[in-house]
Amino acid sequence: MASITMGELVKVYPGGVRALDSIGLTVEDGEFFALLGPSGCGKTTLLRTIAGLEASSGGSIQIGDRDVTNTAPGQRDVAMVFQDYALFPHMTVTENIAYPLRIKKVPTAERTEKAAETAAELGLSDYLARRPGQLSGGQQQRVALARAMACHPKVFLFDEPLSNLDARMRLEARTFLKRLQRELGVTTVFVTHDQAEALALADRIAVMEGGRIRQLGTPKEVFHRPANTFVASFIGSTPMNLLDAVVSGGNLVIGDQKLPVPPEYAGGALGDGEKLVLGIRPEYLSYSTEPVQDALSGEVTVIENLGSAQLVTLHGGAGFVQVVVDEEVFLKAGDKGYAIPRTDRMLLYRDGDLIDAGGDAAAKDAAGRKAGAAA
Ligand code: ATP
């Protein structure tokens, strides 16, 4: 096992696309780490650069205590599982799993035995003589994992390995992958554009945009305290409400409605007249059919069934606001509704960045504001 350290890693493709823009990151020994972001943000490039399949244009990569920046892929002690699994169609399951060992010139009997052992760990013993075309998607994925495991690499690199599976299989494979990674304890970097997958699997997540890391944190951190509005809008199965607000006399004025400034921000971190964005997840608004204080009101326009709950879109003076409502509340379009925010879950963004009113940043912020006002 080993950690992976990237220092100011840059990748510029011929033609000038800057796919990685000074990435500095350490993936800890044994960690399950997700690279998450929209299409084109550079996550596959970063994974392939760690694998040595792409040469970097600048910066360094270290695996364990070894600098591998200029080391050939085969010498890096990493195993990669690709989105399409890249299994050899003419080879049996055993031959596919044993292939990396064959490249390493492990004798036939030994590699067949190792392949069978690894296959058994992944529940593939009954399929050893089959070819990939005779397996389900989930079984093929396990063969690809077994092939990656067979030579006991220091690092696993997964490039969207679940995306070819149907929704149900994907959930099963996700749980399986997490258990396997825990059991093996191998440092793992996992690329996905699916935020739910990253939240479910990873110890930590790097959310990327335009070749840069926009936030690095645990699933809880990126879910509860997105560092900027990009991450806020990208993370969460129901998108976060992001509402334009103006600070005025202890209130946030949102369109023609208002809410009190949440207690976390009440200590002088905000200036009167400041334009901010209020972020609040639909799960952290409660719903009332009767008028209540400190709520955003509107007319029910859309009701989406989430199974055990419903996602209700209200349209009113504050714009569109989405609220997760208990399945048992009977609602119809045109009803008047009230969304009451949980004040400890209200987040405020200034120029797109989270105002961290809870810690030192808040004090610095307030001091800077006072100094600005005095000047
Ligand atoms: P996806 O989820 O769609 O695979 P990604 O986040 O993995 O996207 P990359 O494949 O790493 O993104 O691509 C990052 C950027 O680099 C994109 O703008 C892409 O068009 C560009 N790019 C990728 N490969 C090449 C290449 N071989 N030559 C030139 N540009 C490339």
Coordinates of C-alpha atoms and ligand atoms in Angstrom, one line a residue, residues 11-20 35-48 54 83 159-160 191-193 208 210-211, ligand 1:
K11 CA -1.4 18.6 -18.3
V12 CA -1.6 20.6 -21.5
Y13 CA -2.8 18.6 -24.5
P14 CA -1.5 19.3 -28.0
G15 CA -3.7 22.1 -29.3
G16 CA -3.5 24.0 -25.9
V17 CA -6.3 22.4 -23.8
R18 CA -5.1 22.8 -20.2
A19 CA -6.8 19.7 -18.7
L20 CA -5.0 19.9 -15.4
L35 CA -12.4 12.4 -8.4
L36 CA -15.8 14.0 -9.1
G37 CA -16.9 16.5 -11.7
P38 CA -18.8 17.2 -14.8
S39 CA -17.7 16.0 -18.3
G40 CA -14.5 17.6 -19.4
C41 CA -13.3 18.7 -16.0
G42 CA -10.1 16.7 -16.2
K43 CA -10.8 13.7 -13.9
T44 CA -9.9 11.0 -16.4
T45 CA -6.8 12.9 -17.4
L46 CA -5.7 13.0 -13.8
L47 CA -6.3 9.3 -13.4
R48 CA -4.4 8.4 -16.6
E54 CA -0.5 10.3 -20.1
Q83 CA -15.1 2.0 -17.9
D159 CA -12.3 5.0 -14.3
E160 CA -16.1 5.0 -13.9
V191 CA -13.3 8.7 -11.2
T192 CA -17.0 9.4 -11.4
H193 CA -19.4 12.1 -12.6
M208 CA -13.1 19.3 -10.0
G210 CA -11.9 23.2 -15.5
G211 CA -8.8 21.2 -14.5
Ligands
ATP1 P1 -15.5 12.8 -19.0 O1 -16.3 12.6 -17.8 O2 -16.4 13.3 -20.2 O3 -14.7 11.6 -19.4 P2 -13.3 14.1 -17.8 O4 -13.6 15.0 -16.7 O5 -12.7 12.8 -17.6 O6 -14.6 14.0 -18.8 P3 -11.0 14.5 -19.5 O7 -11.3 13.4 -20.4 O8 -9.9 14.4 -18.5 O9 -12.3 15.0 -18.7 O10 -10.7 15.8 -20.4 C1 -10.3 17.1 -19.9 C2 -10.2 18.1 -21.0 O11 -9.1 17.7 -21.9 C3 -11.4 18.2 -21.9 O12 -11.6 19.5 -22.3 C4 -11.1 17.3 -23.1 O13 -11.7 17.7 -24.3 C5 -9.6 17.5 -23.2 N1 -8.9 16.3 -23.7 C6 -8.9 15.0 -23.3 N2 -8.2 14.2 -24.0 C7 -7.6 15.0 -24.9 C8 -6.6 14.7 -26.0 N3 -6.2 13.5 -26.2 N4 -6.3 15.7 -26.8 C9 -6.8 17.0 -26.6 N5 -7.6 17.3 -25.6 C10 -8.0 16.3 -24.8

